[in-house]
Short mmCIF file of C-alpha atoms in Angstrom, two decimals:
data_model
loop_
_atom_site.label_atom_id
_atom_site.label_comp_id
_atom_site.label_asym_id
_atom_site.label_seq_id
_atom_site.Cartn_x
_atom_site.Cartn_y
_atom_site.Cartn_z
CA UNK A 1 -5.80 -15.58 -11.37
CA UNK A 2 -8.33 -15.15 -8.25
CA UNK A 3 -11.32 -17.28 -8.53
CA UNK A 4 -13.94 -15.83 -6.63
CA UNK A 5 -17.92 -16.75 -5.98
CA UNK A 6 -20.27 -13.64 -6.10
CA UNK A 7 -22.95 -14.81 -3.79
CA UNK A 8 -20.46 -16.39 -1.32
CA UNK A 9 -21.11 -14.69 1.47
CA UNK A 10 -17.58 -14.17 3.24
CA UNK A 11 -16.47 -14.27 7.03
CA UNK A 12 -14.37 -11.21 6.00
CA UNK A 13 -13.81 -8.46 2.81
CA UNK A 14 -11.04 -5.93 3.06
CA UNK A 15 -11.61 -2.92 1.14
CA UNK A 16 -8.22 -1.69 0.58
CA UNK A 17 -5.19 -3.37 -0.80
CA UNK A 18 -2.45 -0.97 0.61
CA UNK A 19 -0.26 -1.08 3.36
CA UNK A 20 -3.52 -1.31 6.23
CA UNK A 21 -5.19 -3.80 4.12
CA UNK A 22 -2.31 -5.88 3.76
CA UNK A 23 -1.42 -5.71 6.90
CA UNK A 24 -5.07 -6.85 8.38
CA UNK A 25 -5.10 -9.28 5.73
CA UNK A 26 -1.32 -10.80 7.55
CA UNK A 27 -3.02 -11.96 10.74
CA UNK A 28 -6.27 -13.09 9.39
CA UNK A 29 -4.95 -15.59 7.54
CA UNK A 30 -3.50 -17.27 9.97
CA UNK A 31 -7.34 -17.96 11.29
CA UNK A 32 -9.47 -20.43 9.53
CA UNK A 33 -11.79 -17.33 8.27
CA UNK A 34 -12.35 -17.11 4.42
CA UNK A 35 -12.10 -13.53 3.13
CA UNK A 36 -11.20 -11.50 0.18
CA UNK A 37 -9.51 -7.75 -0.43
CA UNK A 38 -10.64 -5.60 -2.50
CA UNK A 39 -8.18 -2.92 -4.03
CA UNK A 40 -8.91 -0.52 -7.08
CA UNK A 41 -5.40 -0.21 -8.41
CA UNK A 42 -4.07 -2.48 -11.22
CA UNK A 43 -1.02 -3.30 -9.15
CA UNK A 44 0.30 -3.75 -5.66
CA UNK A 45 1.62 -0.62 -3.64
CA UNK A 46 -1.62 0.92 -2.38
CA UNK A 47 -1.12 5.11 -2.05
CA UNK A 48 2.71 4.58 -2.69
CA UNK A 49 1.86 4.37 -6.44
CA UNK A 50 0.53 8.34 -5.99
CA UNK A 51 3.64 9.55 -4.61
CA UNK A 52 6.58 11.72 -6.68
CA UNK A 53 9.35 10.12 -8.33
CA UNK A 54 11.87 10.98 -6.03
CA UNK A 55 10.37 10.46 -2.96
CA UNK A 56 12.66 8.36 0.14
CA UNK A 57 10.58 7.30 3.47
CA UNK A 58 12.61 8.45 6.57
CA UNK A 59 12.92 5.70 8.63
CA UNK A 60 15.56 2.87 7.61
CA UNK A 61 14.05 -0.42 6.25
CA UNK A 62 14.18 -2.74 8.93
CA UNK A 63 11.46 0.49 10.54
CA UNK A 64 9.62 0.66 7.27
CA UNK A 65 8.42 -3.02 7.08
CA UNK A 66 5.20 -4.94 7.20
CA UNK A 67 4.76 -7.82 9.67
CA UNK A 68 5.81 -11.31 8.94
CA UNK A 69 8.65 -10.02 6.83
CA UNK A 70 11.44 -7.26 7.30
CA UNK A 71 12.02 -5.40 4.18
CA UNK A 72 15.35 -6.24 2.57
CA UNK A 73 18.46 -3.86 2.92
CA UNK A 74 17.93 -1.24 0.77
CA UNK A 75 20.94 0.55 -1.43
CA UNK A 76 20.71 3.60 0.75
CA UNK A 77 20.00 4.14 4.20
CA UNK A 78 16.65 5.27 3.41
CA UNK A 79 14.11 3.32 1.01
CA UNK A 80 13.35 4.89 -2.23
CA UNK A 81 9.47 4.90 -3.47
CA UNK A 82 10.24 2.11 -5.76
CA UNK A 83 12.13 -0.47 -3.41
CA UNK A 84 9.13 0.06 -1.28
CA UNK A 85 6.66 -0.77 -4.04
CA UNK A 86 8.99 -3.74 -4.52
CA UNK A 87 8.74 -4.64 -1.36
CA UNK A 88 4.85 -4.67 -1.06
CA UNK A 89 4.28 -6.24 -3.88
CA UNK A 90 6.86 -9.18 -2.84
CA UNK A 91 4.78 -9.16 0.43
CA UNK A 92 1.63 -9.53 -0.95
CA UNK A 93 3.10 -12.41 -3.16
CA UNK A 94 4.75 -14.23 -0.34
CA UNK A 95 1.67 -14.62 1.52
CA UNK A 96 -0.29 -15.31 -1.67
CA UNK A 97 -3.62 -13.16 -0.30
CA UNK A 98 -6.45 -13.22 -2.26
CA UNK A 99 -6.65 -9.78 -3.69
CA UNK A 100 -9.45 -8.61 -6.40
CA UNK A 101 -7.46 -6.03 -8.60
CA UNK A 102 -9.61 -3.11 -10.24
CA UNK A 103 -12.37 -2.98 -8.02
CA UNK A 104 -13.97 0.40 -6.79
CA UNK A 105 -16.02 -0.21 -4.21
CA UNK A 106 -19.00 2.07 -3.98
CA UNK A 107 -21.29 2.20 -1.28
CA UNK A 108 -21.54 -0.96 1.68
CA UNK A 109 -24.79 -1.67 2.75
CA UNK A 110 -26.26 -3.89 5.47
CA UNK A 111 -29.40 -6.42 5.88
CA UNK A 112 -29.81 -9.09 8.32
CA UNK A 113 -26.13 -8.64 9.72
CA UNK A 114 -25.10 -9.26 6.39
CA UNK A 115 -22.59 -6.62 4.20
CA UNK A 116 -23.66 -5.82 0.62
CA UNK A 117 -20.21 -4.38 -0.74
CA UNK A 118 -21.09 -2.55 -4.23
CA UNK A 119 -18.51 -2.38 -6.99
CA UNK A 120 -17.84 -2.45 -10.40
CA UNK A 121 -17.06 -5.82 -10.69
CA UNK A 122 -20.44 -7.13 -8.90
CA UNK A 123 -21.51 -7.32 -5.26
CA UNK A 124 -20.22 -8.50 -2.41
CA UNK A 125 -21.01 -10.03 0.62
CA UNK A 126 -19.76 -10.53 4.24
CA UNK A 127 -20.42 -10.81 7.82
CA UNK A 128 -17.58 -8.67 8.77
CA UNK A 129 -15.44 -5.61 6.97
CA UNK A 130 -12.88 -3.49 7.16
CA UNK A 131 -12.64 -0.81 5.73
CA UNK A 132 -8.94 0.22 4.88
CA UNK A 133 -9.24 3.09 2.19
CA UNK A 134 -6.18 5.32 3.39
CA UNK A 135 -6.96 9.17 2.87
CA UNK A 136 -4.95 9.45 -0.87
CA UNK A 137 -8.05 9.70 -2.30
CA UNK A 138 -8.88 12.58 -0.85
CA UNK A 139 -6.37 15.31 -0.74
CA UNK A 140 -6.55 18.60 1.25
CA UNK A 141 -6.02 22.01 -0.05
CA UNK A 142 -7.39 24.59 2.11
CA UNK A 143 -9.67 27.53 1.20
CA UNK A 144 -8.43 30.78 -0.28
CA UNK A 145 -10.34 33.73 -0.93
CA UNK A 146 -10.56 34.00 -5.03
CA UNK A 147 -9.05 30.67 -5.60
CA UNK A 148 -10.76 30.32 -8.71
CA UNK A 149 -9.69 33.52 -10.24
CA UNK A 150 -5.82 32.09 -9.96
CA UNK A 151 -4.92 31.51 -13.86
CA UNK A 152 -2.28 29.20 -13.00
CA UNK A 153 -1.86 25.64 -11.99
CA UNK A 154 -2.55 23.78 -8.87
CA UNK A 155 -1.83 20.61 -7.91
CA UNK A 156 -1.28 18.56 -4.65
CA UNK A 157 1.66 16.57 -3.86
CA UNK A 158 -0.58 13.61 -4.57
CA UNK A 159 -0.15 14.90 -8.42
CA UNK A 160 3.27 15.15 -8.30
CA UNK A 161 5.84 13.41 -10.16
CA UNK A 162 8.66 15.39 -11.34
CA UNK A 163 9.93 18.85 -12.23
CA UNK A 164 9.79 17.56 -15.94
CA UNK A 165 6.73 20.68 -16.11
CA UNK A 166 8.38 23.11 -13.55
CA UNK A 167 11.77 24.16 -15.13
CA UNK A 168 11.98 28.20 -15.52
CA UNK A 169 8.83 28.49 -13.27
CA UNK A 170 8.01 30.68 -10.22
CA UNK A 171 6.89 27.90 -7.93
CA UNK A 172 4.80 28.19 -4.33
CA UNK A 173 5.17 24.89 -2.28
CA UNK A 174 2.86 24.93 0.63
CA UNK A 175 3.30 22.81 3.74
CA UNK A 176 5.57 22.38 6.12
CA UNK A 177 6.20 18.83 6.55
CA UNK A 178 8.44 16.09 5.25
CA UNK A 179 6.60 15.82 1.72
CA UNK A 180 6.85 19.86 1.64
CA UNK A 181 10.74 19.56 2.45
CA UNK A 182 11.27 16.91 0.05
CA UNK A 183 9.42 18.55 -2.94
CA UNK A 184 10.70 21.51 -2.02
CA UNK A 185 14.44 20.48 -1.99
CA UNK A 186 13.63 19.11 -5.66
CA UNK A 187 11.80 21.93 -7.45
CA UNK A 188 13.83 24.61 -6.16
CA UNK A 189 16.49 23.12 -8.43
CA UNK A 190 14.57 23.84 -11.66
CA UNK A 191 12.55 26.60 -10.62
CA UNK A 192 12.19 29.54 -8.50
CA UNK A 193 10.77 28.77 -5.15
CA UNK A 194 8.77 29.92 -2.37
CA UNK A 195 8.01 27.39 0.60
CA UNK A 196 4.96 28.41 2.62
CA UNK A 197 4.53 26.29 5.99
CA UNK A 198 1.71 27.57 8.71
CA UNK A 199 4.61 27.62 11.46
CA UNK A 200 7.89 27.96 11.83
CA UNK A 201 9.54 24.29 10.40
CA UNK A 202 11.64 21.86 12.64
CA UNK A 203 14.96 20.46 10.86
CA UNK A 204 15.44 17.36 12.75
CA UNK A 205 19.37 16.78 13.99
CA UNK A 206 20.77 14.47 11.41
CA UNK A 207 21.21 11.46 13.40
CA UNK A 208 17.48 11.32 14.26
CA UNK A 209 14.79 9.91 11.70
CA UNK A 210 11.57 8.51 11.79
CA UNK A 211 12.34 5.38 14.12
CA UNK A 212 12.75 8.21 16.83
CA UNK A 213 10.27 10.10 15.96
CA UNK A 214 7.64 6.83 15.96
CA UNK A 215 9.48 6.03 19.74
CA UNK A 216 8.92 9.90 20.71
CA UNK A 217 5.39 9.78 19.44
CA UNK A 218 4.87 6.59 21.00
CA UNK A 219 6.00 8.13 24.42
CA UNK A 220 3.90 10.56 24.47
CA UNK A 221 0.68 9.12 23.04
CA UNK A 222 0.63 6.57 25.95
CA UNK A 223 1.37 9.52 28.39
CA UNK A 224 5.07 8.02 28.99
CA UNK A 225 7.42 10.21 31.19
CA UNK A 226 10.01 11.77 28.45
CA UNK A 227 13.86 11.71 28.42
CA UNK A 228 14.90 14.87 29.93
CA UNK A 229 18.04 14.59 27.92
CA UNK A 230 17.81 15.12 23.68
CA UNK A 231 15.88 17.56 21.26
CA UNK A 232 11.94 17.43 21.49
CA UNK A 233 10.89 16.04 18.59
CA UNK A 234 7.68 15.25 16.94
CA UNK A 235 5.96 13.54 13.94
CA UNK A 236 5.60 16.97 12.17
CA UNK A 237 9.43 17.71 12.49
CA UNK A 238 11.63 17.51 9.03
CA UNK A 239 13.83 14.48 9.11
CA UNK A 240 17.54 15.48 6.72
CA UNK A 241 17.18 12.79 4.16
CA UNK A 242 19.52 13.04 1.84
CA UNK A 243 17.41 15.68 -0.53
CA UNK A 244 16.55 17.91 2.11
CA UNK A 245 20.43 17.88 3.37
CA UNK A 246 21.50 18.59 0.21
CA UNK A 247 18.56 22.16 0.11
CA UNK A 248 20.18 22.87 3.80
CA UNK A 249 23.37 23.35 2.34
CA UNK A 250 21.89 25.26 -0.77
CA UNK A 251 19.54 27.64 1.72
CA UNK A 252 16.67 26.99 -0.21
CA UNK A 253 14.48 26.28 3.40
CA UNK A 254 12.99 29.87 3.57
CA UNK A 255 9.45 29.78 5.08
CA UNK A 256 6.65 32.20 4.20
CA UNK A 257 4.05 32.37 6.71
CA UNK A 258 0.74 31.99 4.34
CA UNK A 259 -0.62 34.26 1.68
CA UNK A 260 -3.97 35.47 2.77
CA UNK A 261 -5.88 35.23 -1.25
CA UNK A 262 -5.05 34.67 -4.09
CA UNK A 263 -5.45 36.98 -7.48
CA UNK A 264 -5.60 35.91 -10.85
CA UNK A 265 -1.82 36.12 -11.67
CA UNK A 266 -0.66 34.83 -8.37
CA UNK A 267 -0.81 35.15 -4.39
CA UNK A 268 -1.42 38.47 -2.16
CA UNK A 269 0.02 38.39 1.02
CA UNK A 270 -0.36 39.63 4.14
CA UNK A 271 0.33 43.21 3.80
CA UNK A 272 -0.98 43.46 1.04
CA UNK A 273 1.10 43.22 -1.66
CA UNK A 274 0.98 41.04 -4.78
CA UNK A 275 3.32 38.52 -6.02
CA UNK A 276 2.87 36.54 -9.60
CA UNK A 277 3.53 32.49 -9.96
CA UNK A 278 3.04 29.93 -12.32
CA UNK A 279 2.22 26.89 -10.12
CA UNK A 280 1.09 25.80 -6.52
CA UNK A 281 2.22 22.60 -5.27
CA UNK A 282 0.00 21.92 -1.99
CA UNK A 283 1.45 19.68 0.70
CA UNK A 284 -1.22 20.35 3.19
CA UNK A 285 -1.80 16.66 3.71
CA UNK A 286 -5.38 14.62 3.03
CA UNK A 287 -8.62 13.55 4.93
CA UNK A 288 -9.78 9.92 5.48
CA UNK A 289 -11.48 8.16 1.93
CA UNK A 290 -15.00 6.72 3.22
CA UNK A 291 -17.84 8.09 0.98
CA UNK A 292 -18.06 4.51 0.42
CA UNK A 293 -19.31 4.09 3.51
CA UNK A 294 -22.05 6.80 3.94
CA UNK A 295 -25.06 4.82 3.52
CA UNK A 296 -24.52 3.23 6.74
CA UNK A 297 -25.20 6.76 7.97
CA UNK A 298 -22.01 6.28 10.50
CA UNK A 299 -20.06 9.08 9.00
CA UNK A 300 -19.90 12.53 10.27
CA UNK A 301 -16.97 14.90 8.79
CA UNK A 302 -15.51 12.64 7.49
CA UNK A 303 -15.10 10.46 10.57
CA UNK A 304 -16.92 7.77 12.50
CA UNK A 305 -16.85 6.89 16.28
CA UNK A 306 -14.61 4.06 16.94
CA UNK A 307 -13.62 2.22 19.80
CA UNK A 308 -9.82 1.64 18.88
CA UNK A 309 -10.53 0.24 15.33
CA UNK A 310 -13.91 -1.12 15.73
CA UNK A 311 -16.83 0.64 14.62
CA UNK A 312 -18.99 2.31 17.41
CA UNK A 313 -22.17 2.30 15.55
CA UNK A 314 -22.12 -0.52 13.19
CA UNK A 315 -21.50 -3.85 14.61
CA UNK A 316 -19.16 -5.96 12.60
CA UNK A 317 -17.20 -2.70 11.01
CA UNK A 318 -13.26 -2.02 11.83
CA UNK A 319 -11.81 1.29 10.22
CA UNK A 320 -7.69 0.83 10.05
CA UNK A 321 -4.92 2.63 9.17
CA UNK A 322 -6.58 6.48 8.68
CA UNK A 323 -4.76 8.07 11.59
CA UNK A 324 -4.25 7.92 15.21
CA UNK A 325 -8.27 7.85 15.77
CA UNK A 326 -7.94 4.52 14.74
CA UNK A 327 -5.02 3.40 16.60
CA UNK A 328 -1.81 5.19 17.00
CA UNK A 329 0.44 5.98 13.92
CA UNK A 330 -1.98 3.71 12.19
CA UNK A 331 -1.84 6.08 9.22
CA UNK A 332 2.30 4.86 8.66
CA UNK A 333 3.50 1.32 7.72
CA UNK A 334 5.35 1.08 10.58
CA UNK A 335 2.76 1.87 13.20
CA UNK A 336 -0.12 -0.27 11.59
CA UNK A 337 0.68 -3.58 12.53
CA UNK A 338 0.28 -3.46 16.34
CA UNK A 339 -3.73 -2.38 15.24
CA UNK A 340 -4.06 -4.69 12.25
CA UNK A 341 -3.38 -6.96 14.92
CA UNK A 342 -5.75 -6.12 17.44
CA UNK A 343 -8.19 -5.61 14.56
CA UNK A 344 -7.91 -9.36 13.47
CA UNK A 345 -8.27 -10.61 17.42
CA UNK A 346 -11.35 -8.75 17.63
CA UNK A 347 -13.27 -10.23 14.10
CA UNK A 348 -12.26 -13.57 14.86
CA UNK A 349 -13.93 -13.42 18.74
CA UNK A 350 -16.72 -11.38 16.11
CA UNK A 351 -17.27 -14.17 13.98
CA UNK A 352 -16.92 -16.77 17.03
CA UNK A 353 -19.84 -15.01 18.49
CA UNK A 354 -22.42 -14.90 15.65
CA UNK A 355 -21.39 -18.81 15.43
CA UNK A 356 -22.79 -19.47 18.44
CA UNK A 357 -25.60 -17.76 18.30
#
């Protein structure tokens, strides 16, 4: 069991205990700083315990790894949501980090360059933080005309499970991108479907998955000259898992561009007409988790200005792993370890500094 001191005031506190958090957490252990995470799930796995059942990553697991350790071969090509769980919670074992389990932070504070870090478990203290939140705690659905008057159910993919609650309905999934595809693929098999997406959706080539999309991204991000050769591709396009293969073959992949409002036995469309459903699964993605945060008075739609991961306007603040604003593909566990890095490099020449001082 953690043993931890209240008043200590710490060289670092992690609010976060996910794949960002664990990840920070990695490299500053190997300095000689003392520091603590603080997570408010019961168990390891971060926003992978909010996902659906079913759901594979797209990138093999030697690309869907942590650093330190490579994820071990997995039964498929692809990880399942629970072999990843496995995996983080074997990670967060192996390097035996000090996390603090059921603790909602809510609101930071600061007084004589020191953190006050409110929870439910106490306060704490530190000269440094990161905050490492991840954006599952607040989901996206975007505004419809008459929303309210819609008699059925809504839920985001952050809600969903399973079609346990879906068999025999007339089912809406919104969103065009891999979680839309995925869920998608799934309900259609229990229920009649209707797959909204904004544009047009990109079926990835079965031979590419998410390690070339991450090197495409990657490319482009630092303004690298492409391969004139091979499909454009891009971190929105569908990769053909083995769920969404299997709804290729059954033509269940018909996009609807979106409804314009909805009434109160369904959607109305464009021209006009009405159709009735039962439920509305939104994939429509989330925003960045840091009301904690907003009595710094940093945070401005739901952002803050940062300088790669560092904070802009609070000294001794690092924001990682909520999207390419704070480093690129910092939002995926593949692409957060080259910032958790840099993140780390920068608190311990931090913490150097005050020493000195």
């Amino acid at each position: 069991m953690l043993h931890y001191s209240e008043n200590k005031i710490y060289d670092t506190i992690i609010i976060g205990g996910g794949q960002a958090g664990l990840s920070v957490a990695y490299f500053i252990k190997r300095t000689s700083s003392n520091y603590l995470i603080l997570d408010d799930q019961s168990e390891p796995g971060g926003a992978w315990l909010h996902t659906w059942d079913s759901l594979n990553l797209f990138s093999p697991s030697q690309y869907s790894s942590l650093s330190g350790w490579q994820m071990p071969p997995c039964k498929k090509e692809y990880p399942t949501k629970y072999e990843l769980l496995t995996y983080l919670a074997e990670y967060e074992k192996r390097y035996d980090f000090p996390v603090l389990r059921n603790t909602s932070v809510s609101q930071v504070s600061k007084s004589e360059e020191v953190f006050q870090v409110e929870t439910n478990q106490g306060k704490f203290y530190c000269k440094s933080l990161v905050s490492a939140t991840g954006t599952s705690k607040n989901p996206f659905i975007p505004a419809h005309p008459n929303a309210n008057d819609f008699k059925g159910r809504q839920i985001h993919s952050v809600d969903y499970r399973n079609t346990n609650d879906l068999i025999g309905k007339k089912v809406i999934v919104v969103g065009g991108g891999n979680s839309g595809a995925q869920i998608l693929a799934e309900v259609s098999k229990v229920a009649s479907t209707k797959w909204v997406t904004l544009n047009e959706p990109i079926f990835l080539p079965e031979h590419i998955d998410g390690r070339h999309l991450f090197a495409a991204a990657n490319d482009k991000y630092f303004n690298k000259q492409a391969e004139e050769s091979g499909p454009k591709i891009s971190l929105s396009n569908i990769v053909q898992v083995e769920s969404v293969r299997e709804g290729l073959k059954r033509g269940v992949f018909k996009d609807h561009r979106p409804f314009k409002a909805f009434y109160e036995n369904g959607v109305i469309w464009n021209d006009d007409t009405k159709e009735p459903f039962d439920v509305i699964i939104w994939c429509t993605g989330f925003k960045a988790n840091l009301s904690h945060l907003e009595k710094l008075d940093i945070i401005d739609n739901n952002r803050t200005e940062t300088n790669y991961t560092r904070s802009v306007q609070q000294p001794g603040l690092w924001l990682v792993g909520y999207g390419n604003w704070t480093g690129f593909a910092s939002a995926t566990i593949f692409g957060v370890g080259k910032t958790a890095k840099h993140t780390a490099k920068e608190i311990v020449s931090f913490l150097e500094t005050k020493k000195a001082e």
